[in-house]
Coordinates of C-alpha atoms in Angstrom, one line a residue:
Chain A
X15 CA -10.3 -161.6 -84.5
X16 CA -6.9 -159.6 -83.2
X17 CA -7.7 -156.6 -84.8
X18 CA -11.4 -156.7 -83.0
X19 CA -9.9 -157.4 -79.8
X20 CA -7.6 -154.3 -80.1
X21 CA -10.5 -152.3 -81.3
X22 CA -12.4 -153.3 -78.3
X23 CA -9.8 -152.8 -75.9
X24 CA -9.3 -149.4 -77.2
X25 CA -12.9 -148.6 -76.9
X26 CA -12.8 -149.8 -73.5
X27 CA -9.8 -147.5 -72.7
X28 CA -11.7 -144.4 -74.3
X29 CA -14.6 -145.1 -72.2
X30 CA -12.9 -145.6 -69.3
X31 CA -11.0 -142.3 -69.8
X32 CA -14.1 -140.4 -70.6
X33 CA -15.8 -141.7 -67.2
X34 CA -12.8 -141.4 -65.4
X35 CA -12.6 -137.7 -66.5
X36 CA -16.4 -136.9 -66.2
X37 CA -16.5 -136.2 -62.7
X38 CA -13.6 -133.9 -62.7
X39 CA -15.1 -132.1 -65.4
X40 CA -18.6 -132.2 -63.5
X41 CA -16.6 -130.6 -60.4
X42 CA -14.9 -127.8 -62.6
X43 CA -18.2 -127.0 -64.1
X44 CA -20.0 -126.6 -60.7
X45 CA -16.9 -124.8 -59.3
X46 CA -16.7 -122.7 -62.3
X47 CA -20.6 -121.5 -62.0
X48 CA -19.7 -120.1 -58.6
X49 CA -16.9 -118.1 -60.1
X50 CA -19.0 -117.2 -63.0
X51 CA -21.7 -115.7 -60.4
X52 CA -19.2 -113.5 -58.7
X53 CA -17.4 -111.9 -61.6
X54 CA -19.4 -112.7 -64.8
X55 CA -23.0 -112.6 -64.4
X56 CA -23.7 -109.1 -63.8
X57 CA -22.6 -108.1 -67.3
X58 CA -23.1 -111.4 -69.4
X59 CA -26.4 -112.2 -67.6
X60 CA -27.5 -115.3 -65.8
X61 CA -28.0 -117.1 -69.3
X62 CA -25.1 -115.8 -70.9
X63 CA -27.3 -113.7 -73.4
X64 CA -25.2 -110.3 -72.7
X65 CA -26.6 -106.8 -73.6
X66 CA -27.0 -105.7 -77.0
X67 CA -24.5 -103.6 -78.2
X68 CA -22.8 -103.5 -74.6
X69 CA -21.9 -106.7 -73.1
X70 CA -21.3 -109.8 -75.6
X71 CA -23.3 -113.1 -75.4
X72 CA -21.2 -116.1 -74.4
X73 CA -23.3 -118.5 -76.7
X74 CA -23.4 -119.2 -80.2
X75 CA -19.8 -117.5 -80.7
X76 CA -16.5 -119.0 -81.7
X77 CA -14.9 -116.4 -79.0
X78 CA -16.1 -118.9 -76.4
X79 CA -15.9 -122.4 -78.3
X80 CA -13.1 -121.7 -80.4
X81 CA -9.4 -121.0 -79.6
X82 CA -8.9 -121.7 -76.3
X83 CA -5.7 -119.1 -75.9
X84 CA -7.9 -116.2 -77.1
X85 CA -10.2 -117.0 -74.6
X86 CA -8.1 -117.4 -72.0
X87 CA -6.5 -114.1 -73.2
X88 CA -9.6 -112.5 -72.9
X89 CA -10.1 -113.0 -69.0
X90 CA -6.4 -112.4 -68.1
X91 CA -6.0 -109.0 -70.0
X92 CA -9.7 -107.8 -70.5
X93 CA -11.3 -106.7 -73.6
X94 CA -11.1 -102.7 -74.8
X95 CA -11.7 -103.0 -78.3
X96 CA -14.7 -103.0 -80.6
X97 CA -15.7 -106.6 -81.1
X98 CA -18.4 -108.1 -83.5
X99 CA -20.5 -111.1 -83.0
X100 CA -23.0 -112.5 -85.4
X101 CA -23.4 -108.9 -87.0
X102 CA -23.7 -107.0 -83.7
X103 CA -20.9 -104.7 -82.3
X104 CA -20.0 -104.8 -78.6
X105 CA -18.7 -101.5 -77.0
X106 CA -18.5 -102.1 -72.8
X107 CA -15.1 -102.5 -71.4
X108 CA -14.0 -105.7 -69.5
X109 CA -11.3 -105.3 -67.0
X110 CA -8.6 -107.7 -66.8
X111 CA -9.5 -110.6 -64.6
X112 CA -5.6 -111.8 -64.0
X113 CA -6.1 -111.6 -60.0
X114 CA -8.2 -114.9 -60.8
X115 CA -6.3 -117.9 -60.0
X116 CA -5.3 -120.4 -62.7
X117 CA -8.0 -122.9 -61.4
X118 CA -10.4 -120.4 -61.3
X119 CA -10.0 -119.3 -64.7
X120 CA -10.0 -122.8 -65.9
X121 CA -13.3 -123.6 -63.9
X122 CA -15.0 -120.7 -65.2
X123 CA -14.0 -121.2 -68.9
X124 CA -14.8 -124.9 -68.8
X125 CA -18.2 -123.5 -67.2
X126 CA -18.9 -121.4 -70.0
X127 CA -17.7 -123.4 -72.6
X128 CA -20.3 -126.2 -71.4
X129 CA -23.2 -124.0 -70.6
X130 CA -25.8 -121.6 -72.6
X131 CA -26.0 -124.4 -75.2
X132 CA -22.4 -124.4 -75.8
X133 CA -20.2 -127.7 -76.0
X134 CA -16.5 -127.1 -76.0
X135 CA -13.3 -128.9 -74.5
X136 CA -12.7 -128.1 -71.1
X137 CA -9.7 -125.8 -70.0
X138 CA -7.2 -126.9 -67.5
X139 CA -4.9 -124.7 -65.0
X140 CA -2.0 -125.8 -67.1
X141 CA -3.6 -124.2 -70.0
X142 CA -4.2 -120.8 -68.1
X143 CA -0.6 -120.8 -66.7
X144 CA 0.9 -121.1 -70.1
X145 CA -1.2 -118.0 -71.4
X146 CA -0.4 -115.9 -68.3
X147 CA 3.4 -116.8 -68.5
X148 CA 3.4 -115.8 -72.4
X149 CA 1.4 -112.5 -71.6
X150 CA 3.9 -111.4 -68.8
X151 CA 6.9 -112.1 -71.1
X152 CA 5.5 -109.3 -73.5
Chain B
X6 CA -46.8 -136.3 -81.9
X7 CA -49.2 -136.9 -85.1
X8 CA -50.6 -133.2 -85.2
X9 CA -46.8 -131.9 -84.6
X10 CA -45.8 -133.7 -87.8
X11 CA -48.5 -132.4 -89.6
X12 CA -47.9 -128.9 -88.4
X13 CA -43.9 -129.5 -90.0
X14 CA -45.2 -130.9 -92.8
X15 CA -47.6 -127.9 -93.2
X16 CA -44.7 -125.2 -92.7
X17 CA -42.3 -127.1 -94.8
X18 CA -45.0 -126.7 -97.6
X19 CA -45.4 -123.1 -97.0
X20 CA -41.5 -122.4 -96.4
X21 CA -41.3 -123.8 -99.8
X22 CA -43.9 -121.9 -101.3
X23 CA -42.5 -118.6 -99.9
X24 CA -38.8 -119.4 -101.2
X25 CA -40.2 -120.8 -104.6
X26 CA -42.6 -117.7 -105.2
X27 CA -40.1 -115.3 -105.8
X28 CA -41.8 -112.2 -104.8
X29 CA -40.1 -110.8 -101.8
X30 CA -41.7 -107.6 -102.0
X31 CA -45.0 -109.2 -101.1
X32 CA -43.4 -111.3 -98.7
X33 CA -42.0 -108.3 -96.9
X34 CA -45.2 -106.7 -96.9
X35 CA -47.0 -109.3 -95.6
X36 CA -44.5 -109.6 -92.6
X37 CA -44.3 -105.8 -92.0
X38 CA -47.9 -105.4 -91.1
X39 CA -48.6 -106.1 -87.2
X40 CA -51.9 -106.9 -85.9
X41 CA -51.7 -106.4 -82.4
X42 CA -53.5 -103.8 -80.9
X43 CA -51.7 -100.8 -80.2
X44 CA -48.7 -102.2 -81.8
X45 CA -48.2 -104.3 -79.1
X46 CA -47.7 -101.9 -76.2
X47 CA -50.2 -101.0 -73.4
X48 CA -51.4 -97.3 -72.7
X49 CA -53.9 -95.6 -70.0
X50 CA -57.7 -95.6 -71.2
X51 CA -58.4 -93.4 -74.2
X52 CA -54.9 -93.5 -75.6
X53 CA -54.2 -95.3 -79.1
X54 CA -51.2 -96.2 -80.8
X55 CA -50.3 -97.1 -84.4
X56 CA -46.8 -98.6 -85.8
X57 CA -45.6 -95.9 -87.9
X58 CA -42.6 -98.0 -89.2
X59 CA -40.8 -101.4 -88.7
X60 CA -37.6 -103.3 -88.3
X61 CA -35.8 -99.9 -89.3
X62 CA -33.1 -101.2 -87.6
X63 CA -31.4 -99.4 -84.4
X64 CA -33.5 -96.7 -84.2
X65 CA -31.9 -94.2 -81.4
X66 CA -33.4 -90.7 -81.0
X67 CA -36.1 -89.3 -83.1
X68 CA -37.4 -85.9 -84.1
X69 CA -40.7 -84.3 -85.8
X70 CA -40.5 -81.4 -87.9
X71 CA -43.3 -78.9 -88.0
X72 CA -44.7 -80.2 -91.3
X73 CA -45.0 -83.9 -89.4
X74 CA -42.1 -85.7 -91.2
X75 CA -40.3 -88.0 -88.6
X76 CA -36.6 -88.2 -88.6
X77 CA -35.1 -91.4 -87.1
X78 CA -31.2 -91.7 -86.3
X79 CA -30.0 -95.2 -86.9
X80 CA -27.1 -96.3 -84.4
X81 CA -26.0 -98.6 -87.3
X82 CA -26.0 -97.6 -90.7
X83 CA -28.6 -99.8 -92.9
X84 CA -29.0 -100.2 -96.3
X85 CA -26.5 -97.3 -97.1
X86 CA -28.6 -94.7 -94.9
X87 CA -28.0 -93.6 -91.2
X88 CA -31.1 -91.2 -91.0
X89 CA -34.8 -92.4 -92.0
X90 CA -37.1 -89.9 -93.0
X91 CA -41.0 -91.1 -92.3
X92 CA -43.8 -89.3 -94.1
X93 CA -47.2 -89.9 -93.8
X94 CA -49.0 -88.8 -96.8
X95 CA -52.7 -89.9 -95.9
X96 CA -52.6 -89.1 -92.2
X97 CA -53.6 -92.4 -91.1
X98 CA -50.3 -92.4 -88.8
X99 CA -48.3 -95.0 -90.7
X100 CA -45.5 -93.9 -92.9
X101 CA -46.2 -94.2 -96.7
X102 CA -43.0 -92.8 -97.5
X103 CA -39.4 -94.0 -96.5
X104 CA -36.2 -92.4 -97.2
X105 CA -32.7 -92.9 -96.0
X106 CA -29.6 -90.9 -96.3
X107 CA -26.6 -90.0 -94.1
X108 CA -24.0 -92.7 -94.2
X109 CA -22.8 -92.6 -90.5
X110 CA -23.8 -94.5 -86.8
X111 CA -25.2 -92.2 -84.3
X112 CA -27.9 -91.3 -81.8
X113 CA -28.8 -87.8 -82.0
X114 CA -31.1 -86.1 -83.9
X115 CA -33.1 -82.5 -83.8
X116 CA -35.0 -80.6 -86.2
X117 CA -35.9 -76.9 -86.2
X118 CA -36.6 -73.9 -88.5
X119 CA -35.5 -75.9 -91.6
X120 CA -32.6 -77.4 -90.4
X121 CA -32.0 -81.1 -89.4
X122 CA -29.3 -82.0 -86.9
X123 CA -27.9 -85.4 -86.4
X124 CA -24.9 -86.9 -84.7
X125 CA -22.0 -89.3 -85.3
X126 CA -20.1 -90.6 -82.1
X127 CA -17.8 -87.7 -82.3
X128 CA -19.4 -85.4 -84.5
X129 CA -22.6 -83.0 -85.2
X130 CA -24.0 -82.4 -88.7
X131 CA -26.3 -80.0 -90.0
X132 CA -28.7 -80.6 -93.0
X133 CA -30.8 -77.7 -94.8
X134 CA -34.5 -78.8 -95.4
X135 CA -35.8 -76.9 -98.4
X136 CA -39.3 -77.3 -99.7
X137 CA -39.9 -80.2 -97.2
X138 CA -36.7 -82.1 -98.9
X139 CA -33.5 -82.6 -96.8
X140 CA -30.4 -81.2 -99.2
X141 CA -27.9 -83.9 -98.6
X142 CA -25.0 -81.8 -98.2
X143 CA -24.4 -81.9 -94.4
X144 CA -22.1 -79.6 -92.7
X145 CA -20.1 -80.4 -89.7
X146 CA -20.8 -77.9 -87.2
X147 CA -19.0 -79.8 -84.3
X148 CA -16.4 -82.4 -84.5
X149 CA -13.4 -83.9 -82.7
X150 CA -15.3 -85.2 -79.6
X151 CA -14.4 -88.0 -77.3
X152 CA -15.3 -91.2 -78.7
X153 CA -13.9 -94.2 -77.0
X154 CA -17.1 -96.4 -77.6
X155 CA -18.1 -96.6 -74.0
X156 CA -21.1 -94.1 -73.5
X157 CA -20.2 -92.6 -76.9
X158 CA -23.6 -92.0 -78.3
X159 CA -23.8 -87.9 -78.8
X160 CA -27.4 -86.8 -77.9
X161 CA -28.4 -83.1 -78.5
X162 CA -31.1 -80.7 -78.0
X163 CA -31.5 -77.0 -79.2
X164 CA -32.7 -73.7 -77.2
X165 CA -34.3 -70.8 -78.2
X166 CA -31.5 -68.6 -78.9
X167 CA -29.1 -70.4 -81.9
X168 CA -27.6 -72.9 -79.5
X169 CA -27.1 -76.6 -79.6
X170 CA -26.5 -78.7 -76.4
X171 CA -24.1 -82.1 -76.8
X172 CA -24.0 -84.8 -74.3
X173 CA -20.8 -86.2 -74.1
X174 CA -20.8 -89.2 -72.0
X175 CA -17.7 -90.4 -69.8
X176 CA -15.9 -93.5 -71.3
X177 CA -15.9 -94.7 -67.8
X178 CA -18.1 -96.3 -65.0
X179 CA -16.8 -94.1 -62.2
X180 CA -13.5 -92.9 -63.3
X181 CA -11.4 -95.9 -61.4
X182 CA -7.5 -95.9 -62.2
X183 CA -8.6 -99.1 -64.1
X184 CA -12.1 -98.9 -65.5
X185 CA -14.4 -101.3 -64.4
X186 CA -11.8 -103.0 -62.2
X187 CA -13.1 -104.1 -58.7
X188 CA -11.2 -102.7 -56.2
X189 CA -9.5 -99.8 -58.5
X190 CA -10.0 -96.6 -56.5
X191 CA -11.2 -93.5 -58.0
X192 CA -8.9 -90.7 -59.6
X193 CA -9.3 -87.2 -58.1
X194 CA -9.6 -85.0 -59.6
X195 CA -11.2 -86.8 -62.4
X196 CA -9.1 -86.3 -65.7
X197 CA -12.2 -87.2 -67.8
X198 CA -14.2 -84.3 -66.9
X199 CA -11.9 -81.9 -69.0
X200 CA -13.2 -83.4 -72.2
X201 CA -16.5 -85.4 -71.4
X202 CA -18.8 -86.6 -68.3
X203 CA -20.8 -83.4 -69.4
X204 CA -23.0 -81.5 -71.6
X205 CA -21.4 -79.0 -73.9
X206 CA -23.1 -75.9 -75.7
X207 CA -22.2 -74.8 -79.3
X208 CA -23.5 -72.5 -81.7
X209 CA -25.8 -73.9 -84.5
X210 CA -24.7 -71.4 -87.3
X211 CA -21.1 -72.0 -87.0
X212 CA -19.0 -74.7 -88.9
X213 CA -16.3 -76.7 -87.3
X214 CA -16.5 -76.0 -83.6
X215 CA -14.7 -78.2 -81.1
X216 CA -14.0 -78.0 -77.4
X217 CA -12.0 -74.7 -78.0
X218 CA -15.1 -72.9 -79.0
X219 CA -17.9 -74.6 -77.0
X220 CA -18.8 -74.2 -73.4
X221 CA -18.8 -77.0 -70.7
X222 CA -22.5 -76.1 -69.9
X223 CA -22.9 -78.7 -67.3
X224 CA -20.3 -81.3 -65.8
X225 CA -20.5 -84.2 -63.4
X226 CA -23.0 -86.2 -65.6
X227 CA -21.7 -89.9 -66.2
X228 CA -23.7 -90.7 -69.3
X229 CA -26.7 -88.6 -70.5
X230 CA -28.6 -90.2 -73.1
X231 CA -32.1 -88.2 -72.7
X232 CA -31.9 -84.5 -73.0
X233 CA -34.5 -81.7 -73.8
X234 CA -34.9 -78.0 -73.7
X235 CA -37.9 -77.0 -71.6
X236 CA -39.3 -74.1 -73.5
X237 CA -42.0 -73.2 -70.6
X238 CA -39.0 -72.1 -68.6
X239 CA -36.0 -72.0 -70.9
X240 CA -33.9 -74.5 -69.3
X241 CA -32.0 -77.6 -70.0
X242 CA -33.1 -80.8 -68.5
X243 CA -31.1 -84.1 -68.7
X244 CA -31.4 -87.8 -67.7
X245 CA -28.3 -89.5 -66.6
X246 CA -27.6 -93.2 -66.4
X247 CA -26.1 -93.9 -62.9
X248 CA -23.2 -96.1 -62.5
X249 CA -22.9 -99.9 -62.4
X250 CA -21.6 -102.3 -60.3
X251 CA -22.4 -101.4 -56.3
X252 CA -23.5 -104.9 -55.3
X253 CA -21.0 -106.9 -57.5
X254 CA -18.1 -105.0 -55.8
X255 CA -19.4 -103.8 -52.7
X256 CA -21.5 -106.6 -51.4
X257 CA -20.5 -105.9 -47.8
X258 CA -22.1 -102.4 -48.4
X259 CA -25.1 -103.3 -50.9
X260 CA -27.1 -106.5 -50.7
X261 CA -28.5 -108.2 -54.1
X262 CA -31.7 -106.1 -53.9
X263 CA -30.2 -102.8 -52.8
X264 CA -27.6 -103.2 -55.6
X265 CA -30.5 -103.7 -58.1
X266 CA -32.2 -100.3 -57.4
X267 CA -28.9 -98.4 -56.6
X268 CA -27.9 -95.7 -57.5
X269 CA -31.1 -93.9 -58.4
X270 CA -31.3 -92.7 -62.2
X271 CA -31.7 -88.8 -62.0
X272 CA -33.6 -86.2 -63.9
X273 CA -31.6 -82.9 -63.8
X274 CA -32.5 -79.4 -64.3
X275 CA -29.2 -77.7 -65.3
X276 CA -28.4 -74.3 -65.2
X277 CA -25.1 -72.9 -66.5
X278 CA -22.0 -74.3 -64.7
X279 CA -23.9 -77.2 -63.1
X280 CA -22.0 -79.9 -61.2
X281 CA -23.8 -82.9 -60.7
X282 CA -21.4 -84.9 -58.9
X283 CA -20.1 -87.7 -61.1
X284 CA -17.9 -89.5 -60.3
X285 CA -17.3 -88.6 -56.8
X286 CA -21.1 -89.1 -56.0
X287 CA -24.4 -91.2 -56.5
X288 CA -27.8 -91.0 -55.5
X289 CA -28.7 -93.7 -52.7
X290 CA -32.1 -94.5 -53.3
X291 CA -32.5 -95.8 -49.6
X292 CA -30.9 -93.0 -47.9
X293 CA -32.7 -90.6 -50.4
X294 CA -29.7 -88.5 -50.8
X295 CA -26.2 -87.8 -52.7
X296 CA -23.5 -89.8 -50.8
X297 CA -19.9 -90.6 -51.7
X298 CA -19.2 -93.4 -54.1
X299 CA -17.0 -96.2 -52.5
X300 CA -14.4 -95.7 -54.8
X301 CA -14.1 -92.0 -53.3
X302 CA -13.9 -93.4 -49.8
X303 CA -18.2 -93.7 -49.5
X304 CA -19.5 -96.2 -47.0
X305 CA -23.1 -95.4 -47.4
X306 CA -23.0 -92.6 -44.5
X307 CA -20.4 -90.3 -46.0
X308 CA -21.8 -87.6 -47.7
X309 CA -18.8 -85.2 -48.1
X310 CA -18.5 -82.8 -51.4
X311 CA -22.0 -84.4 -52.6
X312 CA -23.8 -81.8 -50.4
X313 CA -22.7 -79.1 -52.6
X314 CA -23.5 -80.6 -56.1
X315 CA -26.5 -80.0 -58.0
X316 CA -29.5 -82.3 -56.6
X317 CA -31.7 -84.1 -59.1
X318 CA -35.3 -83.0 -59.5
X319 CA -36.7 -86.4 -59.8
X320 CA -35.1 -90.2 -59.0
X321 CA -35.9 -93.5 -60.4
X322 CA -34.8 -96.9 -59.4
X323 CA -31.7 -98.1 -60.4
X324 CA -30.2 -99.4 -63.8
X325 CA -33.6 -98.5 -65.7
X326 CA -31.6 -96.6 -68.2
X327 CA -33.3 -93.2 -69.3
X328 CA -32.5 -92.9 -72.6
X329 CA -34.9 -90.1 -73.8
X330 CA -37.0 -87.2 -72.1
X331 CA -39.4 -84.5 -73.8
X332 CA -41.7 -82.3 -72.4
X333 CA -45.1 -82.2 -73.7
X334 CA -46.1 -79.0 -75.3
X335 CA -49.0 -80.3 -77.3
X336 CA -52.4 -79.9 -76.3
X337 CA -54.3 -83.1 -77.7
X338 CA -53.5 -84.8 -74.7
X339 CA -55.6 -84.2 -71.6
X340 CA -54.5 -81.3 -69.4
X341 CA -52.8 -83.1 -66.7
X342 CA -50.0 -83.8 -69.5
X343 CA -49.2 -80.3 -70.5
X344 CA -45.8 -79.4 -69.6
X345 CA -45.1 -82.7 -68.2
X346 CA -42.0 -84.8 -69.2
X347 CA -42.3 -88.2 -70.6
X348 CA -39.1 -90.3 -70.2
X349 CA -38.1 -93.6 -72.0
X350 CA -36.6 -96.2 -70.2
X351 CA -34.5 -98.6 -72.0
X352 CA -34.4 -101.4 -69.6
X353 CA -32.1 -102.6 -66.9
X354 CA -29.0 -105.1 -67.3
X355 CA -27.1 -104.5 -64.1
X356 CA -29.8 -105.9 -61.7
X357 CA -28.8 -109.6 -62.7
X358 CA -29.4 -112.0 -61.1
X359 CA -32.4 -109.8 -59.5
X360 CA -35.5 -109.6 -62.1
X361 CA -34.7 -106.9 -64.6
X362 CA -36.9 -103.8 -64.7
X363 CA -38.0 -100.6 -67.1
X364 CA -38.4 -101.2 -70.6
X365 CA -41.4 -98.8 -70.5
X366 CA -42.3 -94.9 -70.9
X367 CA -43.1 -92.9 -68.0
X368 CA -44.9 -89.6 -67.4
X369 CA -43.8 -87.0 -64.7
X370 CA -46.5 -84.0 -64.0
X371 CA -44.6 -80.6 -64.0
X372 CA -45.4 -77.1 -63.9
X373 CA -43.1 -74.3 -64.3
X374 CA -40.2 -76.6 -64.7
X375 CA -40.6 -78.5 -61.3
X376 CA -42.6 -81.9 -60.7
X377 CA -46.1 -81.6 -59.2
X378 CA -46.5 -85.4 -58.2
X379 CA -45.1 -88.8 -58.5
X380 CA -44.1 -90.5 -61.7
X381 CA -46.3 -92.9 -63.4
X382 CA -45.9 -95.3 -65.9
X383 CA -47.4 -94.4 -69.2
X384 CA -46.8 -96.7 -71.9
X385 CA -45.6 -100.5 -71.0
X386 CA -45.1 -104.1 -72.4
X387 CA -42.3 -103.2 -74.9
X388 CA -40.5 -106.1 -73.5
X389 CA -43.0 -108.7 -73.7
X390 CA -42.8 -111.7 -71.8
X391 CA -39.3 -111.6 -70.9
X392 CA -37.6 -108.4 -69.6
X393 CA -34.3 -109.1 -70.4
X394 CA -31.7 -106.9 -72.5
X395 CA -30.9 -109.3 -75.0
X396 CA -34.6 -111.1 -75.2
X397 CA -36.7 -108.0 -74.8
X398 CA -39.2 -107.9 -77.8
X399 CA -38.6 -104.1 -78.1
X400 CA -36.6 -101.4 -75.9
X401 CA -37.8 -97.9 -76.1
X402 CA -35.1 -95.6 -76.8
X403 CA -36.5 -92.1 -78.4
X404 CA -39.4 -89.9 -78.0
X405 CA -40.5 -87.0 -79.9
X406 CA -43.9 -84.9 -79.9
X407 CA -45.4 -84.1 -83.4
X408 CA -47.3 -80.9 -84.4
X409 CA -50.5 -82.7 -84.1
X410 CA -49.7 -83.5 -80.4
X411 CA -49.2 -87.0 -81.0
X412 CA -46.5 -88.8 -78.9
X413 CA -43.9 -90.9 -80.8
X414 CA -41.8 -93.7 -79.4
X415 CA -38.8 -95.5 -81.2
X416 CA -37.3 -99.0 -80.4
X417 CA -33.5 -99.8 -81.0
X418 CA -34.3 -103.4 -80.6
X419 CA -35.7 -104.0 -83.9
X420 CA -36.4 -100.7 -85.2
X421 CA -40.4 -100.1 -84.6
X422 CA -42.0 -96.6 -84.1
X423 CA -45.1 -96.1 -82.6
X424 CA -47.4 -92.8 -82.9
X425 CA -49.5 -92.2 -79.5
X426 CA -52.9 -90.2 -79.7
X427 CA -55.5 -89.6 -77.6
X428 CA -59.1 -90.3 -78.5
X429 CA -61.1 -89.0 -75.8

């Protein structure tokens, strides 16, 4: 009985946490979409489908839904090496976007990780701050 | 709902049948033969198309030999080969024999006088053809060309005096200090122009050439993918892909619609030593003239040094990506096509969020090397329902005219080749 109560309590706590976080996530995604439209859409397209052999797609790839640090690094440092996604090679240059604020990068990546069929954990400004610090140290 | 379920059941049964049948050759054959009229493209009245070959892979440029053999350069080696030879033995237009060789990726291909030329992203190879067969012993005639992945495809054409012309695209958008960085200014002079951003001339009969024995034939060309020698006037013609990101970086100068159509894609007639103006200049479609790029102080009113640059002879709306040009030297098409130019537009991406455009082959009527009228769409509907780069069904990339006067078009999205003929 006691165990049941604890489980129930934990459940309530988790649900509460999620519903408390949900508006934050929604707001971050909304802000992120604006950042996407200004800085990303021109190359990666409205639906994140990219351009064959030039600009990589942002769906169905672990570059986007995988390791947060790797993804944040792409935005901060840009990408000027050949990458292969699902058997296709992409060659265009992405400039560093380190001029964006931690919050903007967190928002846009949270948007991308939760759009175009993606479902991955949100990225926080603190995550971005840490990666930025580790990059400037180098 | 019930019918959906039955359909699903039927599909599953079919798939089971296929996967257990084991006869993959048969399956491939049934998938390969397309039924659509004209291979899915639309053409002017009187013209027909057949699918020569399908699903070849990244079919970039194509060339037809005097005996009708069609050579396709693949952007990515497939099945161990980077060059495909298609032979039509029974004259129905469709390839009956497909051979692959040449284990390198690339875009450029040309054939003349029993010699085949093909390019990787940093070299040009030459193969002899003996008794209608390619001798698989390539000789590297040009090497060490700039290859920094961006605009790396080396496309080629031949003149009638033993020279080969190689496009060396600039590995850059507009020669900024930091490439593709919003706000980064342009470098002046642009150091890229020493080894790229132009067309170089080499000898066809000399092995191992590079920059030190080549001639920079034309400069100030950002990325030329389409180039052809016009034998009517003995001059080089090239189609340039214009710069990206005018609206995205300069919304105060270009609104979204203006950014979609600017700068113009341009067709140049190039004399030796020509300077077409990149990266300092772009062609403004609204103002109808060559103007200074914003990275070099331009504001849509300043013309500056761009007044002295070589002017293009035809301008097309922005970002359509002219990937191939071929002069029509056949006689099978109606009179108006003689000595005119077909241009294949790969289709845009830098128009988003405006609708994308291109994905067609246009015709420019010409005489004595100059346009005689407006350009018109010749072959269309390559993209199908959705004109988006990743979702387009086909993207026109290469063009060639056969000895019988047919026009060939290649697609690098899936690797379909069309042969277009005129029936009267």
